[in-house]
mmCIF file of C-alpha atoms in Angstrom:
data_model
loop_
_atom_site.group_PDB
_atom_site.id
_atom_site.type_symbol
_atom_site.label_atom_id
_atom_site.label_comp_id
_atom_site.label_asym_id
_atom_site.label_seq_id
_atom_site.Cartn_x
_atom_site.Cartn_y
_atom_site.Cartn_z
ATOM 1 C CA MET A 1 124.231 150.857 41.172
ATOM 2 C CA ARG A 2 125.900 152.854 43.939
ATOM 3 C CA TYR A 3 128.544 151.508 46.330
ATOM 4 C CA ALA A 4 130.106 152.908 49.472
ATOM 5 C CA THR A 5 133.508 154.531 48.958
ATOM 6 C CA VAL A 6 135.119 151.920 51.209
ATOM 7 C CA THR A 7 134.907 149.484 48.294
ATOM 8 C CA GLU A 8 136.998 151.894 46.236
ATOM 9 C CA ARG A 9 139.532 152.392 49.035
ATOM 10 C CA LEU A 10 140.039 148.627 49.295
ATOM 11 C CA ALA A 11 140.125 147.899 45.568
ATOM 12 C CA GLY A 12 143.274 145.996 44.627
ATOM 13 C CA LEU A 13 143.996 144.971 48.195
ATOM 14 C CA GLY A 14 143.043 141.729 49.913
ATOM 15 C CA GLY A 15 143.210 138.677 47.666
ATOM 16 C CA ALA A 16 145.033 140.481 44.874
ATOM 17 C CA LYS A 17 148.218 140.399 46.951
ATOM 18 C CA TRP A 18 148.076 136.605 47.204
ATOM 19 C CA GLU A 19 147.941 135.869 43.466
ATOM 20 C CA ILE A 20 151.075 133.681 43.525
ATOM 21 C CA HIS A 21 149.685 131.621 46.398
ATOM 22 C CA ALA A 22 146.377 131.082 44.601
ATOM 23 C CA ARG A 23 148.164 130.137 41.375
ATOM 24 C CA ALA A 24 150.358 127.649 43.260
ATOM 25 C CA ARG A 25 147.322 125.948 44.788
ATOM 26 C CA THR A 26 145.742 125.650 41.334
ATOM 27 C CA MET A 27 148.915 124.126 39.903
ATOM 28 C CA ALA A 28 149.220 121.671 42.786
ATOM 29 C CA ALA A 29 145.586 120.624 42.392
ATOM 30 C CA ALA A 30 146.330 119.878 38.727
ATOM 31 C CA GLY A 31 149.136 117.525 39.756
ATOM 32 C CA ARG A 32 152.185 119.798 39.506
ATOM 33 C CA ASP A 33 154.911 119.281 42.125
ATOM 34 C CA VAL A 34 154.874 122.655 43.869
ATOM 35 C CA ILE A 35 156.765 123.486 47.064
ATOM 36 C CA GLU A 36 154.616 126.068 48.823
ATOM 37 C CA LEU A 37 156.517 128.732 50.764
ATOM 38 C CA THR A 38 153.800 131.376 50.705
ATOM 39 C CA ILE A 39 151.719 131.500 53.905
ATOM 40 C CA GLY A 40 152.401 131.197 57.634
ATOM 41 C CA GLU A 41 150.469 128.022 58.305
ATOM 42 C CA PRO A 42 151.818 126.294 61.462
ATOM 43 C CA ASP A 43 153.676 123.079 60.657
ATOM 44 C CA VAL A 44 151.859 121.064 63.342
ATOM 45 C CA PRO A 45 148.150 120.457 64.008
ATOM 46 C CA THR A 46 146.266 122.137 66.822
ATOM 47 C CA PRO A 47 147.180 120.305 70.063
ATOM 48 C CA PRO A 48 144.589 117.532 70.544
ATOM 49 C CA GLY A 49 144.057 118.480 74.175
ATOM 50 C CA LEU A 50 142.976 121.981 73.229
ATOM 51 C CA ALA A 51 140.692 120.770 70.453
ATOM 52 C CA GLU A 52 139.098 118.418 72.984
ATOM 53 C CA VAL A 53 138.414 121.346 75.333
ATOM 54 C CA ALA A 54 136.435 123.003 72.536
ATOM 55 C CA ALA A 55 134.641 119.759 71.682
ATOM 56 C CA ALA A 56 133.778 119.101 75.325
ATOM 57 C CA ALA A 57 132.451 122.622 75.690
ATOM 58 C CA MET A 58 130.201 122.115 72.665
ATOM 59 C CA ARG A 59 128.915 118.859 74.085
ATOM 60 C CA ALA A 60 128.237 120.679 77.360
ATOM 61 C CA GLY A 61 126.065 123.203 75.569
ATOM 62 C CA ARG A 62 128.519 126.110 75.362
ATOM 63 C CA THR A 63 127.042 127.185 72.019
ATOM 64 C CA GLY A 64 124.834 130.094 73.055
ATOM 65 C CA TYR A 65 125.301 133.841 72.788
ATOM 66 C CA SER A 66 128.321 135.480 74.368
ATOM 67 C CA ASN A 67 128.869 139.190 74.995
ATOM 68 C CA GLY A 68 130.825 142.004 73.366
ATOM 69 C CA ARG A 69 133.787 141.951 75.746
ATOM 70 C CA GLY A 70 134.433 138.217 75.852
ATOM 71 C CA GLU A 71 133.585 135.248 78.067
ATOM 72 C CA PRO A 72 134.451 136.086 81.703
ATOM 73 C CA ALA A 73 136.755 133.092 82.169
ATOM 74 C CA LEU A 74 138.756 133.982 79.076
ATOM 75 C CA VAL A 75 138.953 137.677 79.934
ATOM 76 C CA ALA A 76 140.203 136.774 83.414
ATOM 77 C CA ALA A 77 142.739 134.301 82.013
ATOM 78 C CA LEU A 78 144.112 136.890 79.602
ATOM 79 C CA ALA A 79 144.356 139.532 82.319
ATOM 80 C CA ALA A 80 146.295 137.078 84.495
ATOM 81 C CA ARG A 81 148.575 136.088 81.590
ATOM 82 C CA TYR A 82 149.490 139.665 80.723
ATOM 83 C CA ALA A 83 149.949 140.678 84.354
ATOM 84 C CA ALA A 84 152.402 137.803 84.809
ATOM 85 C CA ARG A 85 154.294 138.461 81.563
ATOM 86 C CA ARG A 86 154.444 142.248 81.850
ATOM 87 C CA GLY A 87 155.131 142.407 85.571
ATOM 88 C CA ARG A 88 152.313 144.780 86.476
ATOM 89 C CA ALA A 89 148.607 144.695 87.219
ATOM 90 C CA ILE A 90 146.291 144.145 84.246
ATOM 91 C CA SER A 91 142.569 144.176 84.997
ATOM 92 C CA PRO A 92 139.851 142.264 83.127
ATOM 93 C CA ARG A 93 138.452 145.640 82.072
ATOM 94 C CA GLN A 94 141.607 146.100 79.983
ATOM 95 C CA VAL A 95 140.842 143.060 77.808
ATOM 96 C CA MET A 96 138.591 142.640 74.766
ATOM 97 C CA CYS A 97 138.134 139.387 72.805
ATOM 98 C CA PHE A 98 137.622 139.025 69.044
ATOM 99 C CA PRO A 99 137.745 136.339 66.319
ATOM 100 C CA GLY A 100 141.469 136.521 65.521
ATOM 101 C CA THR A 101 144.082 139.270 65.355
ATOM 102 C CA GLN A 102 142.807 140.601 62.019
ATOM 103 C CA THR A 103 139.355 141.363 63.437
ATOM 104 C CA THR A 104 140.971 142.769 66.569
ATOM 105 C CA LEU A 105 143.074 145.238 64.603
ATOM 106 C CA TYR A 106 140.076 146.183 62.434
ATOM 107 C CA ALA A 107 138.101 147.094 65.555
ATOM 108 C CA VAL A 108 140.996 148.838 67.322
ATOM 109 C CA LEU A 109 141.868 151.053 64.350
ATOM 110 C CA SER A 110 138.193 151.787 63.696
ATOM 111 C CA ALA A 111 137.977 153.112 67.242
ATOM 112 C CA LEU A 112 141.055 155.337 66.919
ATOM 113 C CA VAL A 113 141.159 156.878 63.413
ATOM 114 C CA GLU A 114 138.921 158.150 60.643
ATOM 115 C CA ALA A 115 139.054 160.182 57.450
ATOM 116 C CA GLY A 116 141.653 162.934 57.697
ATOM 117 C CA ASP A 117 143.844 161.043 60.164
ATOM 118 C CA GLU A 118 147.187 159.322 59.515
ATOM 119 C CA VAL A 119 148.536 155.973 60.715
ATOM 120 C CA LEU A 120 152.306 155.469 60.664
ATOM 121 C CA VAL A 121 153.331 151.930 59.666
ATOM 122 C CA GLY A 122 156.740 150.378 59.108
ATOM 123 C CA ASP A 123 157.447 149.520 55.455
ATOM 124 C CA PRO A 124 157.657 146.596 54.704
ATOM 125 C CA MET A 125 154.527 145.520 56.547
ATOM 126 C CA TYR A 126 152.103 142.627 56.808
ATOM 127 C CA ALA A 127 149.996 142.507 53.664
ATOM 128 C CA THR A 128 146.643 143.357 55.300
ATOM 129 C CA TYR A 129 147.755 146.483 57.171
ATOM 130 C CA GLU A 130 147.158 148.845 54.271
ATOM 131 C CA GLY A 131 143.571 147.622 54.019
ATOM 132 C CA LEU A 132 143.058 147.903 57.783
ATOM 133 C CA VAL A 133 144.043 151.558 57.623
ATOM 134 C CA ARG A 134 142.183 152.385 54.408
ATOM 135 C CA VAL A 135 138.921 150.868 55.624
ATOM 136 C CA THR A 136 138.733 153.553 58.347
ATOM 137 C CA GLY A 137 139.198 156.351 55.789
ATOM 138 C CA ALA A 138 142.554 157.269 57.338
ATOM 139 C CA THR A 139 145.779 157.561 55.354
ATOM 140 C CA MET A 140 148.682 155.155 55.777
ATOM 141 C CA VAL A 141 152.113 156.782 56.119
ATOM 142 C CA PRO A 142 154.931 154.280 55.440
ATOM 143 C CA VAL A 143 158.068 154.563 57.583
ATOM 144 C CA PRO A 144 161.053 152.764 56.028
ATOM 145 C CA LEU A 145 162.451 149.768 57.870
ATOM 146 C CA ARG A 146 166.078 149.734 56.792
ATOM 147 C CA PRO A 147 167.971 146.487 56.172
ATOM 148 C CA ASP A 148 171.095 148.005 57.751
ATOM 149 C CA ARG A 149 169.162 148.215 61.037
ATOM 150 C CA GLY A 150 167.891 144.669 60.729
ATOM 151 C CA PHE A 151 164.497 146.055 59.601
ATOM 152 C CA ARG A 152 163.848 147.447 63.110
ATOM 153 C CA LEU A 153 161.836 150.683 63.179
ATOM 154 C CA ASP A 154 164.027 153.683 64.037
ATOM 155 C CA ALA A 155 162.439 156.331 66.268
ATOM 156 C CA ALA A 156 164.108 159.132 64.294
ATOM 157 C CA ASP A 157 162.663 157.840 61.024
ATOM 158 C CA LEU A 158 159.259 157.730 62.724
ATOM 159 C CA ALA A 159 159.527 161.273 64.099
ATOM 160 C CA ALA A 160 160.475 162.636 60.669
ATOM 161 C CA ARG A 161 157.137 161.527 59.218
ATOM 162 C CA ILE A 162 154.792 162.790 61.926
ATOM 163 C CA THR A 163 152.377 165.560 60.935
ATOM 164 C CA PRO A 164 149.498 167.308 62.716
ATOM 165 C CA ARG A 165 147.230 164.599 61.234
ATOM 166 C CA SER A 166 149.136 161.688 62.801
ATOM 167 C CA ARG A 167 147.129 159.662 65.301
ATOM 168 C CA VAL A 168 148.497 156.100 65.557
ATOM 169 C CA VAL A 169 151.787 154.213 65.271
ATOM 170 C CA LEU A 170 151.049 150.644 64.155
ATOM 171 C CA LEU A 171 153.834 148.277 65.220
ATOM 172 C CA ASN A 172 154.367 144.582 64.590
ATOM 173 C CA THR A 173 156.927 142.740 66.701
ATOM 174 C CA PRO A 174 158.059 140.077 66.057
ATOM 175 C CA HIS A 175 157.664 141.398 62.552
ATOM 176 C CA ASN A 176 156.031 139.855 59.511
ATOM 177 C CA PRO A 177 157.551 139.666 56.904
ATOM 178 C CA THR A 178 161.086 140.461 58.120
ATOM 179 C CA GLY A 179 161.286 138.457 61.368
ATOM 180 C CA ALA A 180 162.780 141.487 63.177
ATOM 181 C CA VAL A 181 162.230 141.860 66.933
ATOM 182 C CA LEU A 182 162.114 145.287 68.559
ATOM 183 C CA GLY A 183 164.134 145.517 71.774
ATOM 184 C CA ARG A 184 163.032 147.302 74.921
ATOM 185 C CA ASP A 185 165.207 150.321 74.054
ATOM 186 C CA ASP A 186 163.693 150.479 70.563
ATOM 187 C CA LEU A 187 160.201 150.458 72.029
ATOM 188 C CA ALA A 188 161.026 153.055 74.674
ATOM 189 C CA ALA A 189 162.314 155.434 71.990
ATOM 190 C CA ILE A 190 159.291 154.832 69.754
ATOM 191 C CA CYS A 191 156.839 155.307 72.619
ATOM 192 C CA ALA A 192 158.628 158.503 73.698
ATOM 193 C CA VAL A 193 158.097 159.914 70.193
ATOM 194 C CA ALA A 194 154.443 158.860 70.356
ATOM 195 C CA ALA A 195 154.013 160.529 73.754
ATOM 196 C CA ALA A 196 155.629 163.734 72.535
ATOM 197 C CA HIS A 197 153.052 163.939 69.724
ATOM 198 C CA ASP A 198 150.087 162.455 71.644
ATOM 199 C CA LEU A 199 149.839 159.348 69.454
ATOM 200 C CA TRP A 200 148.454 155.903 70.174
ATOM 201 C CA VAL A 201 150.777 152.905 69.858
ATOM 202 C CA VAL A 202 149.048 149.774 68.534
ATOM 203 C CA CYS A 203 151.221 146.646 68.491
ATOM 204 C CA ASP A 204 150.502 143.322 66.765
ATOM 205 C CA GLU A 205 152.295 140.668 68.851
ATOM 206 C CA VAL A 206 150.917 137.485 67.296
ATOM 207 C CA TYR A 207 154.426 135.961 66.961
ATOM 208 C CA GLU A 208 155.410 136.622 70.593
ATOM 209 C CA ASP A 209 155.840 132.918 71.410
ATOM 210 C CA LEU A 210 157.807 132.173 68.215
ATOM 211 C CA VAL A 211 160.988 134.109 68.989
ATOM 212 C CA PHE A 212 164.069 132.072 68.134
ATOM 213 C CA PRO A 213 166.438 130.669 70.770
ATOM 214 C CA GLY A 214 168.547 133.420 72.315
ATOM 215 C CA VAL A 215 166.210 136.246 71.264
ATOM 216 C CA VAL A 216 164.344 138.236 73.938
ATOM 217 C CA PHE A 217 160.811 139.459 73.239
ATOM 218 C CA ALA A 218 159.765 142.913 74.439
ATOM 219 C CA SER A 219 156.377 144.650 74.375
ATOM 220 C CA PRO A 220 155.341 148.286 74.726
ATOM 221 C CA LEU A 221 153.184 146.998 77.584
ATOM 222 C CA ASP A 222 156.458 146.399 79.432
ATOM 223 C CA LEU A 223 156.750 150.196 79.781
ATOM 224 C CA PRO A 224 154.246 151.385 82.408
ATOM 225 C CA GLU A 225 155.034 155.059 81.774
ATOM 226 C CA PHE A 226 153.367 154.712 78.359
ATOM 227 C CA ALA A 227 150.488 152.426 79.378
ATOM 228 C CA ASP A 228 147.817 155.061 78.790
ATOM 229 C CA ARG A 229 148.509 155.088 75.012
ATOM 230 C CA VAL A 230 149.384 151.426 74.245
ATOM 231 C CA VAL A 231 147.065 148.745 72.821
ATOM 232 C CA VAL A 232 148.454 145.307 71.946
ATOM 233 C CA ALA A 233 146.767 142.570 69.916
ATOM 234 C CA SER A 234 147.408 138.849 69.619
ATOM 235 C CA SER A 235 145.763 135.438 69.175
ATOM 236 C CA ILE A 236 146.308 131.685 69.500
ATOM 237 C CA SER A 237 146.692 131.250 65.727
ATOM 238 C CA LYS A 238 150.487 130.953 65.713
ATOM 239 C CA SER A 239 151.417 130.185 69.318
ATOM 240 C CA HIS A 240 149.003 127.254 69.578
ATOM 241 C CA ALA A 241 148.814 126.242 65.900
ATOM 242 C CA ALA A 242 145.119 127.130 65.852
ATOM 243 C CA PRO A 243 144.531 129.630 63.023
ATOM 244 C CA GLY A 244 141.184 128.132 62.029
ATOM 245 C CA PHE A 245 139.655 128.703 65.451
ATOM 246 C CA ARG A 246 139.872 132.501 64.964
ATOM 247 C CA SER A 247 140.427 133.535 68.569
ATOM 248 C CA GLY A 248 142.194 136.798 69.355
ATOM 249 C CA TRP A 249 142.152 139.737 71.751
ATOM 250 C CA CYS A 250 143.488 143.162 72.591
ATOM 251 C CA VAL A 251 144.805 144.623 75.842
ATOM 252 C CA GLY A 252 144.761 148.365 76.466
ATOM 253 C CA PRO A 253 143.675 151.061 78.911
ATOM 254 C CA GLU A 254 140.329 150.541 80.636
ATOM 255 C CA SER A 255 138.986 153.775 79.153
ATOM 256 C CA PHE A 256 139.912 152.593 75.654
ATOM 257 C CA CYS A 257 138.191 149.216 76.122
ATOM 258 C CA ASP A 258 135.086 150.921 77.476
ATOM 259 C CA ARG A 259 134.962 153.024 74.299
ATOM 260 C CA LEU A 260 135.649 149.972 72.119
ATOM 261 C CA LEU A 261 132.894 147.843 73.683
ATOM 262 C CA PRO A 262 129.913 149.355 71.784
ATOM 263 C CA LEU A 263 131.830 148.942 68.527
ATOM 264 C CA ALA A 264 132.564 145.297 69.357
ATOM 265 C CA GLU A 265 128.933 144.721 70.218
ATOM 266 C CA THR A 266 127.847 146.291 66.943
ATOM 267 C CA MET A 267 130.308 144.219 64.903
ATOM 268 C CA LEU A 268 129.990 140.802 66.508
ATOM 269 C CA PHE A 269 128.230 140.696 69.850
ATOM 270 C CA GLY A 270 130.691 138.123 71.088
ATOM 271 C CA ASN A 271 132.520 135.123 69.723
ATOM 272 C CA GLN A 272 131.821 131.451 70.382
ATOM 273 C CA PRO A 273 131.819 130.360 74.048
ATOM 274 C CA PHE A 274 133.277 126.924 73.229
ATOM 275 C CA ILE A 275 136.232 128.575 71.474
ATOM 276 C CA ALA A 276 136.603 130.969 74.408
ATOM 277 C CA ASP A 277 136.862 127.982 76.758
ATOM 278 C CA MET A 278 139.582 126.466 74.583
ATOM 279 C CA THR A 279 141.415 129.800 74.443
ATOM 280 C CA ALA A 280 141.245 130.226 78.210
ATOM 281 C CA ALA A 281 142.880 126.826 78.592
ATOM 282 C CA ALA A 282 145.491 127.735 75.981
ATOM 283 C CA VAL A 283 146.600 131.028 77.526
ATOM 284 C CA SER A 284 146.589 129.705 81.093
ATOM 285 C CA ALA A 285 149.614 127.465 80.496
ATOM 286 C CA PRO A 286 152.716 127.461 78.294
ATOM 287 C CA SER A 287 151.995 126.444 74.713
ATOM 288 C CA PRO A 288 152.700 122.750 74.151
ATOM 289 C CA VAL A 289 153.919 123.429 70.591
ATOM 290 C CA ALA A 290 155.454 126.927 70.409
ATOM 291 C CA ALA A 291 158.984 126.234 71.691
ATOM 292 C CA ASP A 292 159.579 123.258 69.401
ATOM 293 C CA MET A 293 158.020 125.121 66.484
ATOM 294 C CA ALA A 294 160.306 128.117 67.065
ATOM 295 C CA ALA A 295 163.350 125.846 67.127
ATOM 296 C CA ARG A 296 162.344 124.223 63.838
ATOM 297 C CA LEU A 297 161.667 127.581 62.199
ATOM 298 C CA ALA A 298 165.046 128.902 63.337
ATOM 299 C CA ARG A 299 166.780 125.803 61.972
ATOM 300 C CA ARG A 300 165.114 126.223 58.584
ATOM 301 C CA ALA A 301 166.048 129.898 58.485
ATOM 302 C CA GLY A 302 169.646 128.807 58.964
ATOM 303 C CA LEU A 303 169.269 126.160 56.283
ATOM 304 C CA ILE A 304 167.989 128.726 53.784
ATOM 305 C CA ARG A 305 170.850 131.097 54.569
ATOM 306 C CA ASP A 306 173.448 128.350 54.253
ATOM 307 C CA ARG A 307 172.095 127.222 50.878
ATOM 308 C CA LEU A 308 171.180 130.532 49.235
ATOM 309 C CA HIS A 309 173.159 133.427 50.717
ATOM 310 C CA GLY A 310 175.737 134.533 48.177
ATOM 311 C CA VAL A 311 174.547 132.056 45.526
ATOM 312 C CA ALA A 312 174.018 133.551 42.054
ATOM 313 C CA GLY A 313 173.819 137.036 43.521
ATOM 314 C CA LEU A 314 171.117 136.154 46.078
ATOM 315 C CA ALA A 315 171.201 137.366 49.685
ATOM 316 C CA VAL A 316 169.272 136.092 52.709
ATOM 317 C CA ASN A 317 168.098 138.192 55.658
ATOM 318 C CA ARG A 318 168.046 135.825 58.614
ATOM 319 C CA PRO A 319 165.047 136.445 60.914
ATOM 320 C CA GLN A 320 164.969 136.576 64.709
ATOM 321 C CA ALA A 321 161.459 135.160 65.034
ATOM 322 C CA GLY A 322 158.343 134.109 63.187
ATOM 323 C CA MET A 323 157.650 131.975 60.158
ATOM 324 C CA PHE A 324 159.520 133.690 57.319
ATOM 325 C CA ALA A 325 162.926 134.524 55.880
ATOM 326 C CA LEU A 326 163.590 137.209 53.282
ATOM 327 C CA LEU A 327 165.488 136.609 50.043
ATOM 328 C CA ASP A 328 167.005 139.592 48.199
ATOM 329 C CA VAL A 329 166.792 138.918 44.438
ATOM 330 C CA ARG A 330 167.578 142.437 43.214
ATOM 331 C CA ALA A 331 170.899 141.339 41.716
ATOM 332 C CA THR A 332 168.974 139.308 39.132
ATOM 333 C CA GLY A 333 167.503 142.487 37.667
ATOM 334 C CA LEU A 334 163.958 141.245 38.276
ATOM 335 C CA SER A 335 161.339 142.639 40.606
ATOM 336 C CA GLY A 336 160.151 140.375 43.385
ATOM 337 C CA THR A 337 156.867 139.983 41.541
ATOM 338 C CA ALA A 338 158.514 138.916 38.282
ATOM 339 C CA PHE A 339 160.998 136.610 40.029
ATOM 340 C CA ALA A 340 158.230 134.927 42.048
ATOM 341 C CA ALA A 341 156.002 134.412 38.996
ATOM 342 C CA GLN A 342 158.806 132.882 36.920
ATOM 343 C CA LEU A 343 160.098 130.816 39.839
ATOM 344 C CA LEU A 344 156.677 129.223 40.245
ATOM 345 C CA GLU A 345 156.213 128.430 36.570
ATOM 346 C CA VAL A 346 159.774 127.261 35.874
ATOM 347 C CA ALA A 347 160.889 125.683 39.153
ATOM 348 C CA GLY A 348 157.648 124.879 40.976
ATOM 349 C CA VAL A 349 158.436 126.946 44.078
ATOM 350 C CA ALA A 350 155.777 129.321 45.380
ATOM 351 C CA ALA A 351 157.058 132.339 47.324
ATOM 352 C CA MET A 352 155.490 135.684 48.109
ATOM 353 C CA PRO A 353 156.876 138.695 46.215
ATOM 354 C CA GLY A 354 158.175 141.389 48.507
ATOM 355 C CA GLU A 355 156.020 143.973 46.759
ATOM 356 C CA SER A 356 152.990 142.402 48.476
ATOM 357 C CA PHE A 357 154.367 143.813 51.722
ATOM 358 C CA GLY A 358 155.121 147.375 50.667
ATOM 359 C CA ALA A 359 157.411 149.367 48.423
ATOM 360 C CA GLY A 360 160.266 148.895 50.873
ATOM 361 C CA LEU A 361 160.552 145.216 49.914
ATOM 362 C CA GLY A 362 160.650 145.625 46.156
ATOM 363 C CA GLY A 363 163.031 143.074 44.677
ATOM 364 C CA TRP A 364 162.744 140.650 47.594
ATOM 365 C CA LEU A 365 160.845 137.420 48.265
ATOM 366 C CA ARG A 366 159.281 136.208 51.509
ATOM 367 C CA LEU A 367 159.931 132.506 52.080
ATOM 368 C CA ALA A 368 157.804 130.589 54.591
ATOM 369 C CA LEU A 369 159.727 128.344 56.997
ATOM 370 C CA THR A 370 156.848 125.939 57.482
ATOM 371 C CA GLN A 371 157.798 123.119 55.111
ATOM 372 C CA ASP A 372 159.815 120.251 56.602
ATOM 373 C CA ASP A 373 163.589 120.375 56.333
ATOM 374 C CA ALA A 374 163.777 118.140 53.268
ATOM 375 C CA ARG A 375 161.209 120.147 51.307
ATOM 376 C CA THR A 376 162.835 123.398 52.407
ATOM 377 C CA ALA A 377 166.215 122.151 51.183
ATOM 378 C CA ALA A 378 164.668 121.025 47.886
ATOM 379 C CA ALA A 379 163.080 124.466 47.450
ATOM 380 C CA CYS A 380 166.477 126.093 48.029
ATOM 381 C CA ASP A 381 168.047 123.886 45.373
ATOM 382 C CA ARG A 382 165.331 124.860 42.896
ATOM 383 C CA ILE A 383 165.694 128.570 43.719
ATOM 384 C CA ALA A 384 169.480 128.391 43.371
ATOM 385 C CA GLY A 385 169.192 126.607 40.036
ATOM 386 C CA PHE A 386 166.654 129.110 38.747
ATOM 387 C CA ALA A 387 168.778 132.085 39.828
ATOM 388 C CA ALA A 388 171.876 130.542 38.275
ATOM 389 C CA ALA A 389 170.024 130.026 35.009
ATOM 390 C CA LEU A 390 168.940 133.681 35.059
ATOM 391 C CA ARG A 391 172.532 134.787 35.589
ATOM 392 C CA GLY A 392 173.740 132.496 32.799
ATOM 393 C CA ALA A 393 171.147 133.868 30.419
ATOM 394 C CA ALA A 394 172.138 137.408 31.317
#
């Protein structure tokens, strides 16, 4: 039987990158004591008040068809939120709503690139980005994010990899998996390179509300001189501990959203009105959980650094935001994939190998900060013991 070539372009991506996570769940279901540090699941439930908004909307009959742009109340709420945060006018025509950031980015990239085009992406990168680019037929061009720069994208490194086929710079700040946060000067330099080469700048900002105390978030939307080429995407998954509700959006130029609308209508023809009502309530006020969550995540990042940095040759990259810390295991002589697989089987700690996030993170692990302090400390003790045993054996 024949298949579309997209199935070949995506072969080996998707679930294959999460093999350690799947294996850990199987082991835990069989009764093994496994400390799971693999995925960015918020460490608190969805705020009851927000869940009740969705439930009340369902009871009120808000279960009919929506439209391709998004429910008017939600679109208006998002426009008001971004106007207030970015300090300039944002119209409802600049907003499009989707089920989660992943779907948003799928639609945005599908509207901007196709076969023969190139998308520049920082390496390491979130595990799904390669698939998001490949599905369009475009080619992904990795741009190294160097540890000596705190894994922040350097405009000169970006410029060196631009070709006549380049069309989009895909950013992620705060960054998954590194926890790096691009400053306003970083973004201005990156956007200037994009403008010089007539490129779009697409920015995934899903961790905006989870910056750690003392860290300042910046967005390319803060820079009005580049507004005609910037599209940002986000959702309530992290900021409001609501990943299962699948509610996201993008903000960009009116002309871009007008072009995107037929694609959105073809894909989805709107998401659920009762979830839109909940999302409108969520984005119209400060998150009731984000600030405390960010403080806990920052504390656990510090705990991991205190317990593992310099132990048995390990090194910890302390993040500025988000749900993860990076552990450099290269001194053990193992790849991140091999270290993670053995760590799970021997010590019962599940962590994502850096190779799942690009070649630039080979020999690293990504550790989720979403277990409570006691379990995080116990995981560190197991990792330290495992690494020490490796060193002793060597």
